[in-house]
Coordinates of C-alpha atoms in Angstrom, one line a residue:
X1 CA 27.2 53.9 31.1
X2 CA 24.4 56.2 31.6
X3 CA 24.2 59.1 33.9
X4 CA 24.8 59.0 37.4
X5 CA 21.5 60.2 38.3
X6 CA 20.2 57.1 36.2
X7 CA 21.6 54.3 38.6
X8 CA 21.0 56.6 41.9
X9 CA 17.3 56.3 40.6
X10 CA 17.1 52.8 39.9
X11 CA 18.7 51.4 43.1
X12 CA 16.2 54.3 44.9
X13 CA 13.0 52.3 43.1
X14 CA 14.4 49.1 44.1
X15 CA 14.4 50.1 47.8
X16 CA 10.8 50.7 47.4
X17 CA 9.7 47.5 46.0
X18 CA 12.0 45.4 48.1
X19 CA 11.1 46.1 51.7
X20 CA 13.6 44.9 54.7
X21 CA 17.2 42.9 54.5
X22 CA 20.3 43.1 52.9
X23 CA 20.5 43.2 48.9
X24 CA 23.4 41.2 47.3
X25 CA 24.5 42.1 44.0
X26 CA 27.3 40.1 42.5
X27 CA 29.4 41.0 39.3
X28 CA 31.2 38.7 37.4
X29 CA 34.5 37.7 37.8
X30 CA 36.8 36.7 35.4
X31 CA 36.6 33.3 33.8
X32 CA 39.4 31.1 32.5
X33 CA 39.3 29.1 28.9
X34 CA 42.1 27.2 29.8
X35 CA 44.3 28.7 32.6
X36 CA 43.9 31.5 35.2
X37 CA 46.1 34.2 32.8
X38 CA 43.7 33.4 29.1
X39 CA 40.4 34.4 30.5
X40 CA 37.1 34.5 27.9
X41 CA 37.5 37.6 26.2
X42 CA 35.6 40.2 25.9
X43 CA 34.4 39.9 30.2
X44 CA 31.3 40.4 29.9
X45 CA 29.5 41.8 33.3
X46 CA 26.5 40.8 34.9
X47 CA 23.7 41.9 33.5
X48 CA 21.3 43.1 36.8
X49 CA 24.4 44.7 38.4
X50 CA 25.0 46.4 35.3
X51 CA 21.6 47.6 35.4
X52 CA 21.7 49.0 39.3
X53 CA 25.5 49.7 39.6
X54 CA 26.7 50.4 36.3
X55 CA 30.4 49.3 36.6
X56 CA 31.8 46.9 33.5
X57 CA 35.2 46.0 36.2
X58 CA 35.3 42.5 37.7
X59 CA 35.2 41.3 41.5
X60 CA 32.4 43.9 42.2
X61 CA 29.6 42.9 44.5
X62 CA 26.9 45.7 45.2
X63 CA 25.5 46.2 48.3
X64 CA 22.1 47.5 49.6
X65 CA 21.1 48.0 53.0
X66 CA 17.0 48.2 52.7
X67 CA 16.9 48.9 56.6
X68 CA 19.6 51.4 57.1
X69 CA 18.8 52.8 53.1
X70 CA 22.9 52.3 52.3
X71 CA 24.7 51.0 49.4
X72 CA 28.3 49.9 49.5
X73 CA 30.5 48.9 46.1
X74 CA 32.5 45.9 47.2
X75 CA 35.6 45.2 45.9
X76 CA 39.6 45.1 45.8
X77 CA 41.7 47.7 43.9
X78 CA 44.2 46.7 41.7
X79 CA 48.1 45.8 42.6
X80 CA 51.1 47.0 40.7
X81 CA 51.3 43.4 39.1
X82 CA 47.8 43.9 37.1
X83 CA 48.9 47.7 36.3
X84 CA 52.0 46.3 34.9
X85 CA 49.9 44.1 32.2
X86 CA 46.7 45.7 32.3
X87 CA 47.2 49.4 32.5
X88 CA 45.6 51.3 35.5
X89 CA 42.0 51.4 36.2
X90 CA 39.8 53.5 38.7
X91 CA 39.9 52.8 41.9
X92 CA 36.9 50.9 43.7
X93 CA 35.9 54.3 45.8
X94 CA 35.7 56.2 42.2
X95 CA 33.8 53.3 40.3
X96 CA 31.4 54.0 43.6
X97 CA 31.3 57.6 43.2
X98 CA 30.9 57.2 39.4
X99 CA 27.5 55.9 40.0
X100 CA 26.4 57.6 43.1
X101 CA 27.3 55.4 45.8
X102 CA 29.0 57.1 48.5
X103 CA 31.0 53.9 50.0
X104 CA 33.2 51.7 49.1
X105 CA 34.7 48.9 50.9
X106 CA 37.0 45.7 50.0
X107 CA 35.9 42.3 49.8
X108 CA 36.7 41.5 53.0
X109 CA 34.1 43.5 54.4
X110 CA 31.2 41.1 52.2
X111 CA 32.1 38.7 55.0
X112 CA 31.6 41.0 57.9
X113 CA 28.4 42.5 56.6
X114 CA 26.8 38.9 55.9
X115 CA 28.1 37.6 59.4
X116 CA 26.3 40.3 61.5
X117 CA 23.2 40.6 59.0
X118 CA 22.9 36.7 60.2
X119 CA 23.4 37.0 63.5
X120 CA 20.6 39.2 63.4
X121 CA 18.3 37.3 61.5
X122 CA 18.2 39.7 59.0
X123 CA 16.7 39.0 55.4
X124 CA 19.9 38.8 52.6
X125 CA 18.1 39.0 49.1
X126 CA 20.1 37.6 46.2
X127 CA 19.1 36.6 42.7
X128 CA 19.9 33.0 41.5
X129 CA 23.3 32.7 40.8
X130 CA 24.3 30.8 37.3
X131 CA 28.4 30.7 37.9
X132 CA 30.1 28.3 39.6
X133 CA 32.5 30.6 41.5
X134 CA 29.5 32.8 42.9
X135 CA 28.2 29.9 44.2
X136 CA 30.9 29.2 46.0
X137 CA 31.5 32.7 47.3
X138 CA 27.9 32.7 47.8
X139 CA 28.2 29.4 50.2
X140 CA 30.9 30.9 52.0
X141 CA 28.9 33.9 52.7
X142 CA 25.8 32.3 53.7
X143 CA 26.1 28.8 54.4
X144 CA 23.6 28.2 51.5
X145 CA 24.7 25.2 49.3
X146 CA 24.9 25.6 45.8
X147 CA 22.4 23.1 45.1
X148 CA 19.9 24.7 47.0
X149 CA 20.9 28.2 46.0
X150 CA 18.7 28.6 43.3
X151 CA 15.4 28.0 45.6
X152 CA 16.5 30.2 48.4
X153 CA 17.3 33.0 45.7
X154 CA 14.9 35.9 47.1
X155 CA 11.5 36.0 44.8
X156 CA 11.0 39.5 46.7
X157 CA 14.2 40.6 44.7
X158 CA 13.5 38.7 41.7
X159 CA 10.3 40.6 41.1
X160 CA 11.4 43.5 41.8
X161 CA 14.2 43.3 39.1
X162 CA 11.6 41.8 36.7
X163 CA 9.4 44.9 37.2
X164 CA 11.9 46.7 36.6
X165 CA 14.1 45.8 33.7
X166 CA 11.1 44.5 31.7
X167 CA 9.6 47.9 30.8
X168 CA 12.5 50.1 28.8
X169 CA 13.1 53.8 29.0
X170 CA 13.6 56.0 26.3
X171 CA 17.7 55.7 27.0
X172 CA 17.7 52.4 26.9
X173 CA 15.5 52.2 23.5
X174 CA 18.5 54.0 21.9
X175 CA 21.0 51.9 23.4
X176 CA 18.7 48.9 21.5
X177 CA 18.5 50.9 18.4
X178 CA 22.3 50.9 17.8
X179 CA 22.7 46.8 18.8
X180 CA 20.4 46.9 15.9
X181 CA 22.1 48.7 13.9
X182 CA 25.1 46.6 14.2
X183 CA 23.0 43.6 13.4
X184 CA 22.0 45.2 10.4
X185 CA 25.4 45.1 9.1
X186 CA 25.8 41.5 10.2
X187 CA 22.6 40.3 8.6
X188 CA 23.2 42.2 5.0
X189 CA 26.9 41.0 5.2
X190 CA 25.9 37.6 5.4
X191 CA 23.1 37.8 2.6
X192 CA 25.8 39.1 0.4
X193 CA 28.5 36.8 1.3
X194 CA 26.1 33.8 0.6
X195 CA 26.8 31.6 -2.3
X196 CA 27.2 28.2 -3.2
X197 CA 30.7 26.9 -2.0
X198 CA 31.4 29.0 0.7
X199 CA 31.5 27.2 4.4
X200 CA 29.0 28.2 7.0
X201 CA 32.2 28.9 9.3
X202 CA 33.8 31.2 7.2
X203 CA 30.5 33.6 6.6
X204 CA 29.8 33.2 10.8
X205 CA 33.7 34.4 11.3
X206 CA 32.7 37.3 9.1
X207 CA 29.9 38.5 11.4
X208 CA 31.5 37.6 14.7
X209 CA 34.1 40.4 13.8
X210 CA 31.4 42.9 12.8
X211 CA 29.9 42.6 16.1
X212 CA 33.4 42.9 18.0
X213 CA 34.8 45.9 15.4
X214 CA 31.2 47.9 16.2
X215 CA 30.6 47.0 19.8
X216 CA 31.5 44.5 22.2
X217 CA 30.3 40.9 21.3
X218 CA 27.9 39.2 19.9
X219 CA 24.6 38.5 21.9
X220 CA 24.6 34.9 22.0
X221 CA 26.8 32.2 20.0
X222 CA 26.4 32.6 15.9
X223 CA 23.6 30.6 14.3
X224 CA 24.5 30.0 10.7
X225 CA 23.2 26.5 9.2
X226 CA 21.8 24.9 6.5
X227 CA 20.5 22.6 8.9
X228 CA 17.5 24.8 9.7
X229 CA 15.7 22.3 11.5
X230 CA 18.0 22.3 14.2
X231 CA 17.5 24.9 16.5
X232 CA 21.0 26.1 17.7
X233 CA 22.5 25.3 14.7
X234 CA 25.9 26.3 14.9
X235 CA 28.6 26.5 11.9
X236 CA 30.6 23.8 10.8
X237 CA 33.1 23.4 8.2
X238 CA 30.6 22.5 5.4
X239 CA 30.1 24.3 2.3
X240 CA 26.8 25.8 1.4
X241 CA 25.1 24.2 -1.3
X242 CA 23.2 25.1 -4.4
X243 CA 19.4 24.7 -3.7
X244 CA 19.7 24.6 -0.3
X245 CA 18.5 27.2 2.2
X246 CA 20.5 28.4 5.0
X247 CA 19.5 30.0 8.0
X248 CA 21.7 33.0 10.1
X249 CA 20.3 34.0 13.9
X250 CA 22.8 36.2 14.7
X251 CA 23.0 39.4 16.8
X252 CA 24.9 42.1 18.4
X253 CA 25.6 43.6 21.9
X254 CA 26.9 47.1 21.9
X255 CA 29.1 48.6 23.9
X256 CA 26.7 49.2 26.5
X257 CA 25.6 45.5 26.4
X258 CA 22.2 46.3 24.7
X259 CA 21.1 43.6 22.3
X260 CA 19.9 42.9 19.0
X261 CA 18.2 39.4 17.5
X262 CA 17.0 39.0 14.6
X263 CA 17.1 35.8 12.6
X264 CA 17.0 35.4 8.3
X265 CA 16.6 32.6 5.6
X266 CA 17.3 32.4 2.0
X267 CA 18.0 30.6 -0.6
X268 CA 21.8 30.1 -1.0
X269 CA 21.7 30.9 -4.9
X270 CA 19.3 33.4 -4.2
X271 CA 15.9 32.1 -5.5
X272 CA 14.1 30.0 -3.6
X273 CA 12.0 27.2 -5.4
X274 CA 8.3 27.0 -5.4
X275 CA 8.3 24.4 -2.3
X276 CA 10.7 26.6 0.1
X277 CA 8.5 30.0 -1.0
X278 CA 5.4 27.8 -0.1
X279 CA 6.7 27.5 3.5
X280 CA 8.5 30.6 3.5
X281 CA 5.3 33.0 2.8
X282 CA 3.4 31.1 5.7
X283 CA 6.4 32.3 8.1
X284 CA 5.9 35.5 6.7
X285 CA 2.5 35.6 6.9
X286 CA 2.8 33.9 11.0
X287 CA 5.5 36.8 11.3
X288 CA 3.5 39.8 10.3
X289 CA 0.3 38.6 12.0
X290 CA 2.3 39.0 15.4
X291 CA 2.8 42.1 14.4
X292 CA -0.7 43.3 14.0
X293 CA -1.9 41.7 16.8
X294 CA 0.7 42.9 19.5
X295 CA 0.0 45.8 21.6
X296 CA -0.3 46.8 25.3
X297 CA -2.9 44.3 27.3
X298 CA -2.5 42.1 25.5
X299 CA -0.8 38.3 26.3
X300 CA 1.3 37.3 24.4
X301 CA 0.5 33.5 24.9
X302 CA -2.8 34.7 22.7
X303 CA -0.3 36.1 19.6
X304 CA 1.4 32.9 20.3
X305 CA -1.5 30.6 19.3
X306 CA -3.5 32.8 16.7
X307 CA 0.0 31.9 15.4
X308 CA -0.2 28.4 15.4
X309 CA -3.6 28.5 14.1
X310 CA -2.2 30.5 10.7
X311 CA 0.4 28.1 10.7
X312 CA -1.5 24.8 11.6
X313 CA -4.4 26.1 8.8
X314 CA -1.6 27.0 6.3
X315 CA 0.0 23.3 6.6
X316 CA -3.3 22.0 6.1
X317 CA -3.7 23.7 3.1
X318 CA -0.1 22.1 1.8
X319 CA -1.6 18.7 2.8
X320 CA 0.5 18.4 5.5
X321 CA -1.8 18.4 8.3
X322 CA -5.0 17.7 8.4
X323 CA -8.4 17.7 10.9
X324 CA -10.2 20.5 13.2
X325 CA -7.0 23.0 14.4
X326 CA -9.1 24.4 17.6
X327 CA -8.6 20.3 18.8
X328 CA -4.8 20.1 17.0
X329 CA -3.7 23.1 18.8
X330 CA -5.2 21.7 21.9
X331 CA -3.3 18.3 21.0
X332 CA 0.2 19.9 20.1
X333 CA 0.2 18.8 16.9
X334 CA 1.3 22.1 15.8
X335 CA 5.0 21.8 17.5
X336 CA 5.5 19.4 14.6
X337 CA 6.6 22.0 12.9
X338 CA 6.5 24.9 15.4
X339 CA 8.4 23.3 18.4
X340 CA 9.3 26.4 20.3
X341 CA 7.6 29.8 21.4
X342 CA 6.8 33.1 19.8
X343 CA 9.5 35.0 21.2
X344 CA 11.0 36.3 24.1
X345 CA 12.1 39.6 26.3
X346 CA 15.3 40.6 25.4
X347 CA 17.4 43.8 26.5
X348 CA 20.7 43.7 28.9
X349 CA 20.3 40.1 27.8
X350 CA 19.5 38.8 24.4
X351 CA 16.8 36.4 26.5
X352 CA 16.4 39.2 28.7
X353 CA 16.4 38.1 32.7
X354 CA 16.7 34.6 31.7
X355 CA 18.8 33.5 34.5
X356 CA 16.3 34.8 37.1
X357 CA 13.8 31.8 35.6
X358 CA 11.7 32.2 33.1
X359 CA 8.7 31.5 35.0
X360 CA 9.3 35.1 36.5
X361 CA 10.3 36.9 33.3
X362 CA 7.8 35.5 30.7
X363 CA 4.7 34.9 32.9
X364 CA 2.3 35.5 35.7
X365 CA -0.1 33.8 37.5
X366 CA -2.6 33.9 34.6
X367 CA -0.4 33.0 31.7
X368 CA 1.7 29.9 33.3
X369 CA 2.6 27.7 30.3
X370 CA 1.9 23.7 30.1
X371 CA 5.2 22.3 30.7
X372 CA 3.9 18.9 30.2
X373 CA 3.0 19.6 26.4
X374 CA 5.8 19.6 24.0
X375 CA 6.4 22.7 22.0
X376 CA 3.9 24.3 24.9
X377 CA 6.6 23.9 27.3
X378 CA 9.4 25.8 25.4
X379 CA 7.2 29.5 25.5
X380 CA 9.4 32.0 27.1
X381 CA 6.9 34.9 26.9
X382 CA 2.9 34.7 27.5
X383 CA 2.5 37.6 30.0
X384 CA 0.2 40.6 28.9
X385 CA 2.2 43.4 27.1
X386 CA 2.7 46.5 28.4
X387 CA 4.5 49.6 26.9
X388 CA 8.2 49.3 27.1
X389 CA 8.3 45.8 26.6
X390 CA 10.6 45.0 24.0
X391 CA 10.1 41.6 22.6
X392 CA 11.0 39.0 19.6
X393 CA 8.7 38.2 17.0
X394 CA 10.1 34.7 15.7
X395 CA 8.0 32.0 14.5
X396 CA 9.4 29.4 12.1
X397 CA 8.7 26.0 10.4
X398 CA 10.9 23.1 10.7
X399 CA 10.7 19.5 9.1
X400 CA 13.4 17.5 11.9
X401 CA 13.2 14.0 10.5
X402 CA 13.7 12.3 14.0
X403 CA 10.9 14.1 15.3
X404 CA 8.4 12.9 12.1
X405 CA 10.1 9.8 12.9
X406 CA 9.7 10.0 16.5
X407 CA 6.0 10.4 16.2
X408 CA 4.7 8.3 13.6
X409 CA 5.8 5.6 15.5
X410 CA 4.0 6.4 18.5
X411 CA 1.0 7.2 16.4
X412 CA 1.5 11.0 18.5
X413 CA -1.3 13.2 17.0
X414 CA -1.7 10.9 13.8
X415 CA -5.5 12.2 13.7
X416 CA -3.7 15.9 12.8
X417 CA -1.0 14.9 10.6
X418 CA -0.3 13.3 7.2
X419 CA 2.7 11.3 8.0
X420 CA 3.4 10.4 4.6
X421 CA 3.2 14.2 2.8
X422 CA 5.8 14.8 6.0
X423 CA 8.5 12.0 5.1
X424 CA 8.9 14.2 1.7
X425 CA 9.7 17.3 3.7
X426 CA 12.7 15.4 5.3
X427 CA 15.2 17.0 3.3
X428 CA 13.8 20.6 3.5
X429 CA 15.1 21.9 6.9
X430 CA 13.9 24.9 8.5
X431 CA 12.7 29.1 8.1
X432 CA 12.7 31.3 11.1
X433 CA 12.0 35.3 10.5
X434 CA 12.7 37.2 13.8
X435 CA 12.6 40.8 14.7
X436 CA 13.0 42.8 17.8
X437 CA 9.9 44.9 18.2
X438 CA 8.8 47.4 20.9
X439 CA 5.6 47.6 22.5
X440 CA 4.3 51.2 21.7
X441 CA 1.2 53.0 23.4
X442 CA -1.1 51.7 20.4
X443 CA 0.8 48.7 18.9
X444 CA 4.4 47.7 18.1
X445 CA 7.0 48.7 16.2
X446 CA 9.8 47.4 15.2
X447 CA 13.3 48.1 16.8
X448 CA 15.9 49.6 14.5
X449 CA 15.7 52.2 11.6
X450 CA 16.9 49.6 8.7
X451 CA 14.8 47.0 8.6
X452 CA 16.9 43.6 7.3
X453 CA 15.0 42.6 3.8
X454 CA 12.0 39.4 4.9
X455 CA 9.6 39.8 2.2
X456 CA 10.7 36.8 0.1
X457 CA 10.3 39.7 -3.0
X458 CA 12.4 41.6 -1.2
X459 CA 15.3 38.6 -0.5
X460 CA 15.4 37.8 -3.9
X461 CA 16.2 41.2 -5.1
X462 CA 18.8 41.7 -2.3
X463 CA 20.5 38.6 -3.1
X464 CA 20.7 39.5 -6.8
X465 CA 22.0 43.0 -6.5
X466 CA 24.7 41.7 -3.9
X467 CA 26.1 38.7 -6.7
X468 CA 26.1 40.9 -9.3
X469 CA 28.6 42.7 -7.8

């Protein structure tokens, strides 16, 4: 937790941008795997009431009165039966006081409050709600269904919270700066674990318990696959084989639920063969030139494609693709191999604000994506960059045979690409470099003080050092 001073100022700035009603703020409750007593484990707390009310304890709602300029932390205390197996905790009152809220009240009360806020036509501001059982608690408070939840969520609130959380302070940069330095640790371990023969499981085992002996979790599910074409490619029970390149997205979330993301590839022997460094310098080279070109004012929709034009220019070069890349661009023939976006925020959550739509997060009125394009439709982040912002840098190159497949057959932007050359790339899978960088006065830079080896120079003599041992 931060200060107290720190949440008394956030919830005071809220106030100010969100003008009459009643703020909800739910926390999480706890969520079974397979009965009531084995809950999912670590709980992990809701990110925006995090933010505003600090407090990592289930069955907390927050409470903001915008009229009367109250707050009230909602919630039951304990009984002798959870003291019994789960030790003693604070009570609600003193989680309240711990942050700077001078009432408390139990849940009982959320009832009242909503009842007479209605009666009185009064605005109640909530933010879409993404679990089932808030939904329900949600519908019982308001008479909202669940299905229609999610539109009657209050844009006033979500914007507010955008504002906010988007643009980092210098306490939460450090909080950032040791997620990455966990992630560090998980990267480098699983460079050095890498060999032929070992399974993908075992070496994603092996980081999931760095990120839980460091800090709480790890920041989204484990992406360790030597099916790098597949986006979310999880780990299975296959061995990693000789030739073959495997790619690890992984990250951390440190105790204070601050995130790291990065993402590697490499050759499982260590040495990658002319054809994977040909691709793999163009990510670099796409990686670096995000760099250079990211700084305050900037949209990042504009990195994005000067992106895609490297790239799209690159494949040309490899005889991949072919024809003007101003009219493939403007085709999509560049989500052939580049099907998703640039990057994304990321902070309290690894795709920070997600569940608040990320319409609202990524974008403004000037920088709304094409949802009808493919590839187009998948960018996360386009807004202008300000200073704060801390974003990914991730581009990649994939060869997913279904989709060459997919597209031949429809003739799909056969004036751009050489179907044929692609049919030999079935077999290669994918390369994604990512980094977390901030968004400095003047440029970017990159978050955390060890910067996991990308140059493929760099990889090579990483990899060799570590099997030598």
């Amino acid at each position: 937790m931060f200060s107290k001073e720190t949440y008394i100022n956030r919830r005071a700035e809220l106030k100010k941008l969100v003008k009459d009603g009643i703020i909800l703020l739910f926390g999480n409750n706890e969520s079974p795997a397979n009965c009531p007593a084995n809950g999912y484990s670590p709980f992990r707390q809701d990110s925006s009431f995090l933010y505003y009310f600090g407090q990592k304890r289930d069955g907390l709602v927050g409470v903001i009165d915008l009229d009367e300029g109250s707050e009230i932390l909602i919630g039951d205390d304990i009984d002798i039966d959870d003291i019994v197996w789960f030790g003693s905790v604070d009570a609600v009152k003193d989680l309240a006081a711990h942050v700077g809220v001078e009432r408390s009240a139990p849940m009982k009360e959320l009832t009242n409050i909503c009842e007479k806020a209605l009666r009185n036509n009064r605005k109640i501001h909530f933010l879409p709600p993404y679990r089932s059982d808030i939904k329900i608690q949600l519908f019982d408070l308001t008479g909202i269904h669940p299905n229609a939840q999610k539109d009657a969520a209050s844009l006033e609130l979500i914007n507010a919270v955008v504002k906010m959380r988007s643009v980092k302070t210098q306490e939460e940069i450090e909080e950032l700066e040791r997620a990455a330095v966990i992630g560090y640790k998980m990267h480098t371990t699983a460079m050095r674990l890498t060999k032929p023969g070992v399974t993908e499981k075992y070496i994603a085992g092996q980081l999931e318990g760095i990120a839980n002996s460091y800090g709480s979790m790890v920041s989204f599910p484990i992406i360790f696959s030597q099916h790098g074409e597949i986006m979310h490619g999880h780990p299975s029970m296959a061995e990693l084989e000789d030739g073959r390149l495997v790619l690890c997205d992984c990250g951390a979330e440190n105790i204070n639920h601050y995130c790291s993301d990065n993402t590697r590839t490499y050759p499982i022997n260590g040495v990658f063969t002319q054809r994977q460094a040909d691709i793999y310098n163009i990510v670099v080279e796409c990686h670096d030139a995000a760099l250079a070109l990211s700084k305050p004012g900037v949209k990042y929709y504009d990195v994005h494609f000067a992106v895609c034009r490297i790239l799209f220019d690159r494949m040309k070069e490899l005889g991949l693709a072919k024809g003007n890349t101003d009219d493939a661009l403007a085709a999509g023939a560049h989500a052939m191999f580049l099907p998703h976006g640039l990057g994304h925020m990321m902070g309290l959550d690894v795709h920070d604000m997600e569940a608040l739509g990320q319409i609202h997060v990524g974008f403004d009125a000037e920088t709304r994506p094409n949802l009808d394009q493919f590839g187009t439709n998948c960018l996360r982040m386009g807004r202008r960059l300000e200073e704060g912002f801390v974003v990914t840098d991730e581009p990649g190159i994939y060869f997913i045979p279904a989709l060459i497949d997919e597209w031949r057959a429809k003739k799909h932007c056969a004036d751009f690409l050489n179907f044929d050359k692609l049919d030999t790339y079935k077999d290669f899978g994918g390369i994604r470099i990512e980094d977390d960088i901030l968004i400095t006065k003047d440029g970017c830079r990159f978050i955390g003080q060890e910067l996991i080896p990308y140059q493929l120079k760099d990889v090579e003599a990483f990899m060799k050092e570590a099997h030598a041992k």
